[in-house]
Amino acid sequence: MVGEPLTSRHTHVPLAGEPTSTALPCACLPLLLKEEHVLDLLQIGRSVYFQLIKSGELESVLIGRSRRVPRDSLLTYVQRLRATASAA
């Protein structure tokens, strides 16, 4: 549902033998994120979202006619932003 926090439905349950203290903070996110979730997580507008997709800065995949952003692609994008900011 649009506007629903992702963590309300998607909670991470550690697998057997998985250390709970080192679980990724994003592990509760779905593997593929809908547009509205990416907009909410990055706090950006639709036009910026589509620019990021078109430029290839943010990877996306198609499932039928639905575009989704893999959660690891979102993390990679944020890590690149952080690396750029720290290098400046």
mmCIF file of N, CA, C and O in Angstrom:
data_model
loop_
_atom_site.group_PDB
_atom_site.id
_atom_site.type_symbol
_atom_site.label_atom_id
_atom_site.label_comp_id
_atom_site.label_asym_id
_atom_site.label_seq_id
_atom_site.Cartn_x
_atom_site.Cartn_y
_atom_site.Cartn_z
ATOM 1 N N MET A 1 0.841 -1.169 0.000
ATOM 2 C CA MET A 1 0.000 0.000 0.000
ATOM 3 C C MET A 1 0.892 1.239 0.000
ATOM 4 O O MET A 1 1.859 1.321 0.735
ATOM 5 N N VAL A 2 0.550 2.232 -0.813
ATOM 6 C CA VAL A 2 1.316 3.456 -0.911
ATOM 7 C C VAL A 2 1.240 4.199 0.417
ATOM 8 O O VAL A 2 0.190 4.309 1.026
ATOM 9 N N GLY A 3 2.350 4.714 0.856
ATOM 10 C CA GLY A 3 2.399 5.458 2.105
ATOM 11 C C GLY A 3 2.615 4.583 3.326
ATOM 12 O O GLY A 3 2.869 5.068 4.405
ATOM 13 N N GLU A 4 2.488 3.277 3.156
ATOM 14 C CA GLU A 4 2.705 2.353 4.267
ATOM 15 C C GLU A 4 4.195 2.173 4.470
ATOM 16 O O GLU A 4 4.936 1.963 3.519
ATOM 17 N N PRO A 5 4.679 2.295 5.711
ATOM 18 C CA PRO A 5 6.101 2.088 5.943
ATOM 19 C C PRO A 5 6.510 0.675 5.532
ATOM 20 O O PRO A 5 5.783 -0.278 5.771
ATOM 21 N N LEU A 6 7.655 0.556 4.906
ATOM 22 C CA LEU A 6 8.118 -0.747 4.441
ATOM 23 C C LEU A 6 8.318 -1.709 5.598
ATOM 24 O O LEU A 6 8.077 -2.895 5.473
ATOM 25 N N THR A 7 8.757 -1.218 6.724
ATOM 26 C CA THR A 7 9.081 -2.111 7.830
ATOM 27 C C THR A 7 7.845 -2.698 8.497
ATOM 28 O O THR A 7 7.951 -3.648 9.239
ATOM 29 N N SER A 8 6.663 -2.161 8.233
ATOM 30 C CA SER A 8 5.474 -2.709 8.876
ATOM 31 C C SER A 8 5.136 -4.098 8.357
ATOM 32 O O SER A 8 4.594 -4.917 9.080
ATOM 33 N N ARG A 9 5.454 -4.388 7.092
ATOM 34 C CA ARG A 9 5.160 -5.698 6.530
ATOM 35 C C ARG A 9 6.406 -6.527 6.310
ATOM 36 O O ARG A 9 6.342 -7.728 6.229
ATOM 37 N N HIS A 10 7.540 -5.871 6.157
ATOM 38 C CA HIS A 10 8.767 -6.560 5.774
ATOM 39 C C HIS A 10 9.752 -6.530 6.937
ATOM 40 O O HIS A 10 10.540 -5.615 7.061
ATOM 41 N N THR A 11 9.684 -7.528 7.754
ATOM 42 C CA THR A 11 10.614 -7.598 8.868
ATOM 43 C C THR A 11 11.626 -8.697 8.594
ATOM 44 O O THR A 11 11.305 -9.725 8.007
ATOM 45 N N HIS A 12 12.834 -8.454 9.018
ATOM 46 C CA HIS A 12 13.910 -9.413 8.768
ATOM 47 C C HIS A 12 13.942 -10.436 9.895
ATOM 48 O O HIS A 12 14.014 -10.082 11.065
ATOM 49 N N VAL A 13 13.873 -11.683 9.528
ATOM 50 C CA VAL A 13 14.028 -12.772 10.485
ATOM 51 C C VAL A 13 15.346 -13.444 10.159
ATOM 52 O O VAL A 13 15.519 -13.973 9.063
ATOM 53 N N PRO A 14 16.318 -13.404 11.082
ATOM 54 C CA PRO A 14 17.617 -14.014 10.788
ATOM 55 C C PRO A 14 17.485 -15.506 10.500
ATOM 56 O O PRO A 14 16.695 -16.198 11.124
ATOM 57 N N LEU A 15 18.249 -15.967 9.533
ATOM 58 C CA LEU A 15 18.283 -17.384 9.198
ATOM 59 C C LEU A 15 19.091 -18.123 10.248
ATOM 60 O O LEU A 15 19.873 -17.529 10.998
ATOM 61 N N ALA A 16 18.922 -19.426 10.300
ATOM 62 C CA ALA A 16 19.674 -20.238 11.256
ATOM 63 C C ALA A 16 21.160 -20.019 11.047
ATOM 64 O O ALA A 16 21.665 -20.119 9.935
ATOM 65 N N GLY A 17 21.865 -19.686 12.101
ATOM 66 C CA GLY A 17 23.294 -19.459 12.032
ATOM 67 C C GLY A 17 23.693 -18.058 11.622
ATOM 68 O O GLY A 17 24.852 -17.702 11.658
ATOM 69 N N GLU A 18 22.732 -17.229 11.217
ATOM 70 C CA GLU A 18 23.045 -15.856 10.815
ATOM 71 C C GLU A 18 23.173 -14.989 12.065
ATOM 72 O O GLU A 18 22.268 -14.952 12.886
ATOM 73 N N PRO A 19 24.296 -14.304 12.218
ATOM 74 C CA PRO A 19 24.438 -13.449 13.398
ATOM 75 C C PRO A 19 23.486 -12.262 13.311
ATOM 76 O O PRO A 19 23.405 -11.603 12.280
ATOM 77 N N THR A 20 22.747 -12.037 14.359
ATOM 78 C CA THR A 20 21.760 -10.953 14.341
ATOM 79 C C THR A 20 22.415 -9.589 14.419
ATOM 80 O O THR A 20 21.874 -8.624 13.909
ATOM 81 N N SER A 21 23.581 -9.479 15.014
ATOM 82 C CA SER A 21 24.215 -8.179 15.171
ATOM 83 C C SER A 21 24.804 -7.641 13.874
ATOM 84 O O SER A 21 25.003 -6.448 13.734
ATOM 85 N N THR A 22 25.082 -8.512 12.901
ATOM 86 C CA THR A 22 25.678 -8.054 11.647
ATOM 87 C C THR A 22 24.686 -8.075 10.493
ATOM 88 O O THR A 22 25.075 -7.884 9.362
ATOM 89 N N ALA A 23 23.412 -8.294 10.775
ATOM 90 C CA ALA A 23 22.413 -8.287 9.711
ATOM 91 C C ALA A 23 22.358 -6.898 9.092
ATOM 92 O O ALA A 23 22.459 -5.890 9.787
ATOM 93 N N LEU A 24 22.234 -6.846 7.787
ATOM 94 C CA LEU A 24 22.164 -5.569 7.102
ATOM 95 C C LEU A 24 20.931 -4.804 7.544
ATOM 96 O O LEU A 24 19.853 -5.381 7.694
ATOM 97 N N PRO A 25 21.039 -3.494 7.716
ATOM 98 C CA PRO A 25 19.876 -2.719 8.128
ATOM 99 C C PRO A 25 18.788 -2.705 7.070
ATOM 100 O O PRO A 25 17.635 -2.462 7.374
ATOM 101 N N CYS A 26 19.140 -2.995 5.828
ATOM 102 C CA CYS A 26 18.151 -2.971 4.764
ATOM 103 C C CYS A 26 17.561 -4.352 4.504
ATOM 104 O O CYS A 26 16.765 -4.523 3.594
ATOM 105 N N ALA A 27 17.943 -5.338 5.279
ATOM 106 C CA ALA A 27 17.478 -6.699 5.036
ATOM 107 C C ALA A 27 15.969 -6.818 5.153
ATOM 108 O O ALA A 27 15.388 -7.774 4.659
ATOM 109 N N CYS A 28 15.338 -5.854 5.797
ATOM 110 C CA CYS A 28 13.887 -5.905 5.933
ATOM 111 C C CYS A 28 13.193 -5.401 4.671
ATOM 112 O O CYS A 28 11.987 -5.549 4.533
ATOM 113 N N LEU A 29 13.936 -4.835 3.736
ATOM 114 C CA LEU A 29 13.353 -4.335 2.496
ATOM 115 C C LEU A 29 13.133 -5.475 1.515
ATOM 116 O O LEU A 29 13.896 -6.438 1.502
ATOM 117 N N PRO A 30 12.104 -5.353 0.668
ATOM 118 C CA PRO A 30 11.923 -6.361 -0.386
ATOM 119 C C PRO A 30 13.116 -6.352 -1.337
ATOM 120 O O PRO A 30 13.839 -5.356 -1.431
ATOM 121 N N LEU A 31 13.314 -7.442 -2.050
ATOM 122 C CA LEU A 31 14.412 -7.519 -3.014
ATOM 123 C C LEU A 31 14.267 -6.485 -4.124
ATOM 124 O O LEU A 31 15.250 -5.930 -4.597
ATOM 125 N N LEU A 32 13.050 -6.255 -4.553
ATOM 126 C CA LEU A 32 12.766 -5.280 -5.604
ATOM 127 C C LEU A 32 11.808 -4.232 -5.058
ATOM 128 O O LEU A 32 10.752 -4.566 -4.521
ATOM 129 N N LEU A 33 12.181 -2.967 -5.215
ATOM 130 C CA LEU A 33 11.403 -1.873 -4.652
ATOM 131 C C LEU A 33 10.572 -1.172 -5.716
ATOM 132 O O LEU A 33 11.049 -0.899 -6.822
ATOM 133 N N LYS A 34 9.349 -0.852 -5.357
ATOM 134 C CA LYS A 34 8.476 -0.082 -6.235
ATOM 135 C C LYS A 34 8.924 1.378 -6.241
ATOM 136 O O LYS A 34 9.609 1.845 -5.331
ATOM 137 N N GLU A 35 8.499 2.088 -7.268
ATOM 138 C CA GLU A 35 8.856 3.502 -7.423
ATOM 139 C C GLU A 35 8.554 4.302 -6.163
ATOM 140 O O GLU A 35 9.410 5.043 -5.665
ATOM 141 N N GLU A 36 7.351 4.146 -5.624
ATOM 142 C CA GLU A 36 6.965 4.961 -4.467
ATOM 143 C C GLU A 36 7.834 4.679 -3.242
ATOM 144 O O GLU A 36 8.101 5.562 -2.435
ATOM 145 N N HIS A 37 8.322 3.446 -3.128
ATOM 146 C CA HIS A 37 9.207 3.126 -2.008
ATOM 147 C C HIS A 37 10.570 3.792 -2.177
ATOM 148 O O HIS A 37 11.142 4.299 -1.209
ATOM 149 N N VAL A 38 11.090 3.783 -3.402
ATOM 150 C CA VAL A 38 12.373 4.435 -3.666
ATOM 151 C C VAL A 38 12.255 5.939 -3.412
ATOM 152 O O VAL A 38 13.129 6.546 -2.790
ATOM 153 N N LEU A 39 11.162 6.533 -3.871
ATOM 154 C CA LEU A 39 10.944 7.959 -3.655
ATOM 155 C C LEU A 39 10.939 8.275 -2.164
ATOM 156 O O LEU A 39 11.542 9.257 -1.718
ATOM 157 N N ASP A 40 10.273 7.431 -1.400
ATOM 158 C CA ASP A 40 10.174 7.628 0.041
ATOM 159 C C ASP A 40 11.527 7.422 0.726
ATOM 160 O O ASP A 40 11.937 8.226 1.562
ATOM 161 N N LEU A 41 12.234 6.370 0.362
ATOM 162 C CA LEU A 41 13.514 6.065 0.993
ATOM 163 C C LEU A 41 14.580 7.117 0.700
ATOM 164 O O LEU A 41 15.359 7.492 1.577
ATOM 165 N N LEU A 42 14.636 7.585 -0.548
ATOM 166 C CA LEU A 42 15.638 8.575 -0.927
ATOM 167 C C LEU A 42 15.172 10.009 -0.710
ATOM 168 O O LEU A 42 15.967 10.942 -0.836
ATOM 169 N N GLN A 43 13.891 10.171 -0.415
ATOM 170 C CA GLN A 43 13.318 11.508 -0.231
ATOM 171 C C GLN A 43 13.551 12.378 -1.464
ATOM 172 O O GLN A 43 14.055 13.503 -1.382
ATOM 173 N N ILE A 44 13.200 11.822 -2.636
ATOM 174 C CA ILE A 44 13.343 12.532 -3.903
ATOM 175 C C ILE A 44 11.997 12.551 -4.607
ATOM 176 O O ILE A 44 11.073 11.816 -4.242
ATOM 177 N N GLY A 45 11.894 13.376 -5.635
ATOM 178 C CA GLY A 45 10.684 13.447 -6.442
ATOM 179 C C GLY A 45 10.747 12.512 -7.636
ATOM 180 O O GLY A 45 11.806 11.940 -7.948
ATOM 181 N N ARG A 46 9.619 12.395 -8.325
ATOM 182 C CA ARG A 46 9.538 11.484 -9.469
ATOM 183 C C ARG A 46 10.485 11.873 -10.597
ATOM 184 O O ARG A 46 11.084 11.014 -11.237
ATOM 185 N N SER A 47 10.626 13.178 -10.847
ATOM 186 C CA SER A 47 11.488 13.589 -11.959
ATOM 187 C C SER A 47 12.946 13.211 -11.690
ATOM 188 O O SER A 47 13.644 12.746 -12.596
ATOM 189 N N VAL A 48 13.409 13.376 -10.457
ATOM 190 C CA VAL A 48 14.777 12.975 -10.112
ATOM 191 C C VAL A 48 14.912 11.458 -10.222
ATOM 192 O O VAL A 48 15.901 10.939 -10.743
ATOM 193 N N TYR A 49 13.896 10.733 -9.760
ATOM 194 C CA TYR A 49 13.885 9.267 -9.848
ATOM 195 C C TYR A 49 14.069 8.826 -11.300
ATOM 196 O O TYR A 49 14.927 8.003 -11.606
ATOM 197 N N PHE A 50 13.281 9.400 -12.208
ATOM 198 C CA PHE A 50 13.369 8.995 -13.606
ATOM 199 C C PHE A 50 14.696 9.427 -14.237
ATOM 200 O O PHE A 50 15.230 8.724 -15.099
ATOM 201 N N GLN A 51 15.265 10.551 -13.802
ATOM 202 C CA GLN A 51 16.585 10.955 -14.294
ATOM 203 C C GLN A 51 17.655 9.958 -13.860
ATOM 204 O O GLN A 51 18.539 9.610 -14.639
ATOM 205 N N LEU A 52 17.577 9.499 -12.614
ATOM 206 C CA LEU A 52 18.542 8.522 -12.102
ATOM 207 C C LEU A 52 18.449 7.202 -12.869
ATOM 208 O O LEU A 52 19.462 6.580 -13.183
ATOM 209 N N ILE A 53 17.230 6.779 -13.168
ATOM 210 C CA ILE A 53 17.016 5.541 -13.928
ATOM 211 C C ILE A 53 17.554 5.706 -15.352
ATOM 212 O O ILE A 53 18.306 4.860 -15.853
ATOM 213 N N LYS A 54 17.169 6.811 -15.994
ATOM 214 C CA LYS A 54 17.562 7.036 -17.388
ATOM 215 C C LYS A 54 19.072 7.148 -17.541
ATOM 216 O O LYS A 54 19.652 6.623 -18.497
ATOM 217 N N SER A 55 19.730 7.797 -16.589
ATOM 218 C CA SER A 55 21.181 7.983 -16.672
ATOM 219 C C SER A 55 21.950 6.718 -16.306
ATOM 220 O O SER A 55 23.151 6.634 -16.539
ATOM 221 N N GLY A 56 21.272 5.749 -15.689
ATOM 222 C CA GLY A 56 21.936 4.524 -15.274
ATOM 223 C C GLY A 56 22.567 4.619 -13.892
ATOM 224 O O GLY A 56 23.197 3.668 -13.431
ATOM 225 N N GLU A 57 22.413 5.771 -13.237
ATOM 226 C CA GLU A 57 22.960 5.917 -11.883
ATOM 227 C C GLU A 57 22.255 4.992 -10.899
ATOM 228 O O GLU A 57 22.847 4.559 -9.918
ATOM 229 N N LEU A 58 21.002 4.712 -11.172
ATOM 230 C CA LEU A 58 20.208 3.811 -10.345
ATOM 231 C C LEU A 58 19.684 2.695 -11.239
ATOM 232 O O LEU A 58 18.948 2.948 -12.197
ATOM 233 N N GLU A 59 20.131 1.491 -10.969
ATOM 234 C CA GLU A 59 19.742 0.331 -11.778
ATOM 235 C C GLU A 59 18.270 0.006 -11.545
ATOM 236 O O GLU A 59 17.752 0.157 -10.438
ATOM 237 N N SER A 60 17.612 -0.447 -12.593
ATOM 238 C CA SER A 60 16.234 -0.899 -12.454
ATOM 239 C C SER A 60 16.008 -2.091 -13.370
ATOM 240 O O SER A 60 16.784 -2.328 -14.297
ATOM 241 N N VAL A 61 14.962 -2.832 -13.081
ATOM 242 C CA VAL A 61 14.598 -3.985 -13.890
ATOM 243 C C VAL A 61 13.107 -3.891 -14.213
ATOM 244 O O VAL A 61 12.346 -3.237 -13.508
ATOM 245 N N LEU A 62 12.734 -4.560 -15.295
ATOM 246 C CA LEU A 62 11.324 -4.633 -15.666
ATOM 247 C C LEU A 62 10.782 -6.011 -15.347
ATOM 248 O O LEU A 62 11.419 -7.021 -15.641
ATOM 249 N N ILE A 63 9.630 -6.035 -14.750
ATOM 250 C CA ILE A 63 8.859 -7.264 -14.569
ATOM 251 C C ILE A 63 7.540 -6.989 -15.256
ATOM 252 O O ILE A 63 6.706 -6.227 -14.734
ATOM 253 N N GLY A 64 7.386 -7.558 -16.447
ATOM 254 C CA GLY A 64 6.227 -7.195 -17.262
ATOM 255 C C GLY A 64 6.360 -5.725 -17.638
ATOM 256 O O GLY A 64 7.348 -5.320 -18.229
ATOM 257 N N ARG A 65 5.378 -4.922 -17.246
ATOM 258 C CA ARG A 65 5.442 -3.480 -17.503
ATOM 259 C C ARG A 65 5.789 -2.686 -16.250
ATOM 260 O O ARG A 65 5.776 -1.469 -16.266
ATOM 261 N N SER A 66 6.100 -3.379 -15.177
ATOM 262 C CA SER A 66 6.416 -2.722 -13.905
ATOM 263 C C SER A 66 7.925 -2.585 -13.729
ATOM 264 O O SER A 66 8.663 -3.546 -13.869
ATOM 265 N N ARG A 67 8.368 -1.376 -13.418
ATOM 266 C CA ARG A 67 9.787 -1.119 -13.180
ATOM 267 C C ARG A 67 10.055 -1.210 -11.687
ATOM 268 O O ARG A 67 9.327 -0.661 -10.874
ATOM 269 N N ARG A 68 11.119 -1.929 -11.341
ATOM 270 C CA ARG A 68 11.503 -2.096 -9.944
ATOM 271 C C ARG A 68 12.997 -1.795 -9.792
ATOM 272 O O ARG A 68 13.780 -1.965 -10.734
ATOM 273 N N VAL A 69 13.377 -1.354 -8.604
ATOM 274 C CA VAL A 69 14.780 -1.077 -8.295
ATOM 275 C C VAL A 69 15.247 -2.126 -7.301
ATOM 276 O O VAL A 69 14.668 -2.255 -6.217
ATOM 277 N N PRO A 70 16.276 -2.903 -7.646
ATOM 278 C CA PRO A 70 16.810 -3.878 -6.690
ATOM 279 C C PRO A 70 17.364 -3.160 -5.463
ATOM 280 O O PRO A 70 18.006 -2.117 -5.584
ATOM 281 N N ARG A 71 17.115 -3.724 -4.281
ATOM 282 C CA ARG A 71 17.556 -3.044 -3.060
ATOM 283 C C ARG A 71 19.070 -2.893 -3.014
ATOM 284 O O ARG A 71 19.568 -1.890 -2.535
ATOM 285 N N ASP A 72 19.832 -3.858 -3.550
ATOM 286 C CA ASP A 72 21.285 -3.710 -3.532
ATOM 287 C C ASP A 72 21.738 -2.594 -4.467
ATOM 288 O O ASP A 72 22.742 -1.941 -4.215
ATOM 289 N N SER A 73 20.979 -2.341 -5.529
ATOM 290 C CA SER A 73 21.272 -1.223 -6.414
ATOM 291 C C SER A 73 21.069 0.104 -5.689
ATOM 292 O O SER A 73 21.850 1.040 -5.847
ATOM 293 N N LEU A 74 20.048 0.163 -4.869
ATOM 294 C CA LEU A 74 19.781 1.364 -4.078
ATOM 295 C C LEU A 74 20.925 1.611 -3.089
ATOM 296 O O LEU A 74 21.410 2.734 -2.952
ATOM 297 N N LEU A 75 21.385 0.548 -2.441
ATOM 298 C CA LEU A 75 22.505 0.672 -1.500
ATOM 299 C C LEU A 75 23.783 1.102 -2.211
ATOM 300 O O LEU A 75 24.530 1.934 -1.708
ATOM 301 N N THR A 76 24.030 0.539 -3.383
ATOM 302 C CA THR A 76 25.216 0.897 -4.163
ATOM 303 C C THR A 76 25.180 2.375 -4.532
ATOM 304 O O THR A 76 26.191 3.076 -4.426
ATOM 305 N N TYR A 77 24.014 2.847 -4.939
ATOM 306 C CA TYR A 77 23.856 4.256 -5.297
ATOM 307 C C TYR A 77 24.165 5.154 -4.101
ATOM 308 O O TYR A 77 24.919 6.125 -4.216
ATOM 309 N N VAL A 78 23.634 4.824 -2.941
ATOM 310 C CA VAL A 78 23.866 5.626 -1.739
ATOM 311 C C VAL A 78 25.347 5.575 -1.339
ATOM 312 O O VAL A 78 25.929 6.592 -0.960
ATOM 313 N N GLN A 79 25.977 4.415 -1.466
ATOM 314 C CA GLN A 79 27.406 4.296 -1.149
ATOM 315 C C GLN A 79 28.243 5.168 -2.078
ATOM 316 O O GLN A 79 29.219 5.792 -1.653
ATOM 317 N N ARG A 80 27.862 5.232 -3.373
ATOM 318 C CA ARG A 80 28.574 6.104 -4.318
ATOM 319 C C ARG A 80 28.414 7.565 -3.927
ATOM 320 O O ARG A 80 29.364 8.345 -3.990
ATOM 321 N N LEU A 81 27.213 7.942 -3.505
ATOM 322 C CA LEU A 81 26.980 9.322 -3.059
ATOM 323 C C LEU A 81 27.860 9.655 -1.855
ATOM 324 O O LEU A 81 28.456 10.730 -1.776
ATOM 325 N N ARG A 82 27.941 8.710 -0.925
ATOM 326 C CA ARG A 82 28.755 8.931 0.279
ATOM 327 C C ARG A 82 30.238 9.024 -0.064
ATOM 328 O O ARG A 82 30.956 9.856 0.488
ATOM 329 N N ALA A 83 30.704 8.163 -0.969
ATOM 330 C CA ALA A 83 32.109 8.183 -1.364
ATOM 331 C C ALA A 83 32.448 9.505 -2.064
ATOM 332 O O ALA A 83 33.519 10.091 -1.818
ATOM 333 N N THR A 84 31.549 9.983 -2.898
ATOM 334 C CA THR A 84 31.747 11.249 -3.593
ATOM 335 C C THR A 84 31.791 12.403 -2.601
ATOM 336 O O THR A 84 32.628 13.289 -2.702
ATOM 337 N N ALA A 85 30.900 12.372 -1.628
ATOM 338 C CA ALA A 85 30.841 13.435 -0.627
ATOM 339 C C ALA A 85 32.093 13.455 0.254
ATOM 340 O O ALA A 85 32.619 14.513 0.585
ATOM 341 N N SER A 86 32.585 12.276 0.610
ATOM 342 C CA SER A 86 33.769 12.223 1.479
ATOM 343 C C SER A 86 35.046 12.569 0.711
ATOM 344 O O SER A 86 36.025 13.005 1.314
ATOM 345 N N ALA A 87 35.048 12.361 -0.590
ATOM 346 C CA ALA A 87 36.225 12.670 -1.405
ATOM 347 C C ALA A 87 36.339 14.163 -1.674
ATOM 348 O O ALA A 87 37.425 14.660 -1.968
ATOM 349 N N ALA A 88 35.225 14.873 -1.547
ATOM 350 C CA ALA A 88 35.231 16.317 -1.850
ATOM 351 C C ALA A 88 35.791 17.145 -0.725
ATOM 352 O O ALA A 88 35.987 16.821 0.349
#
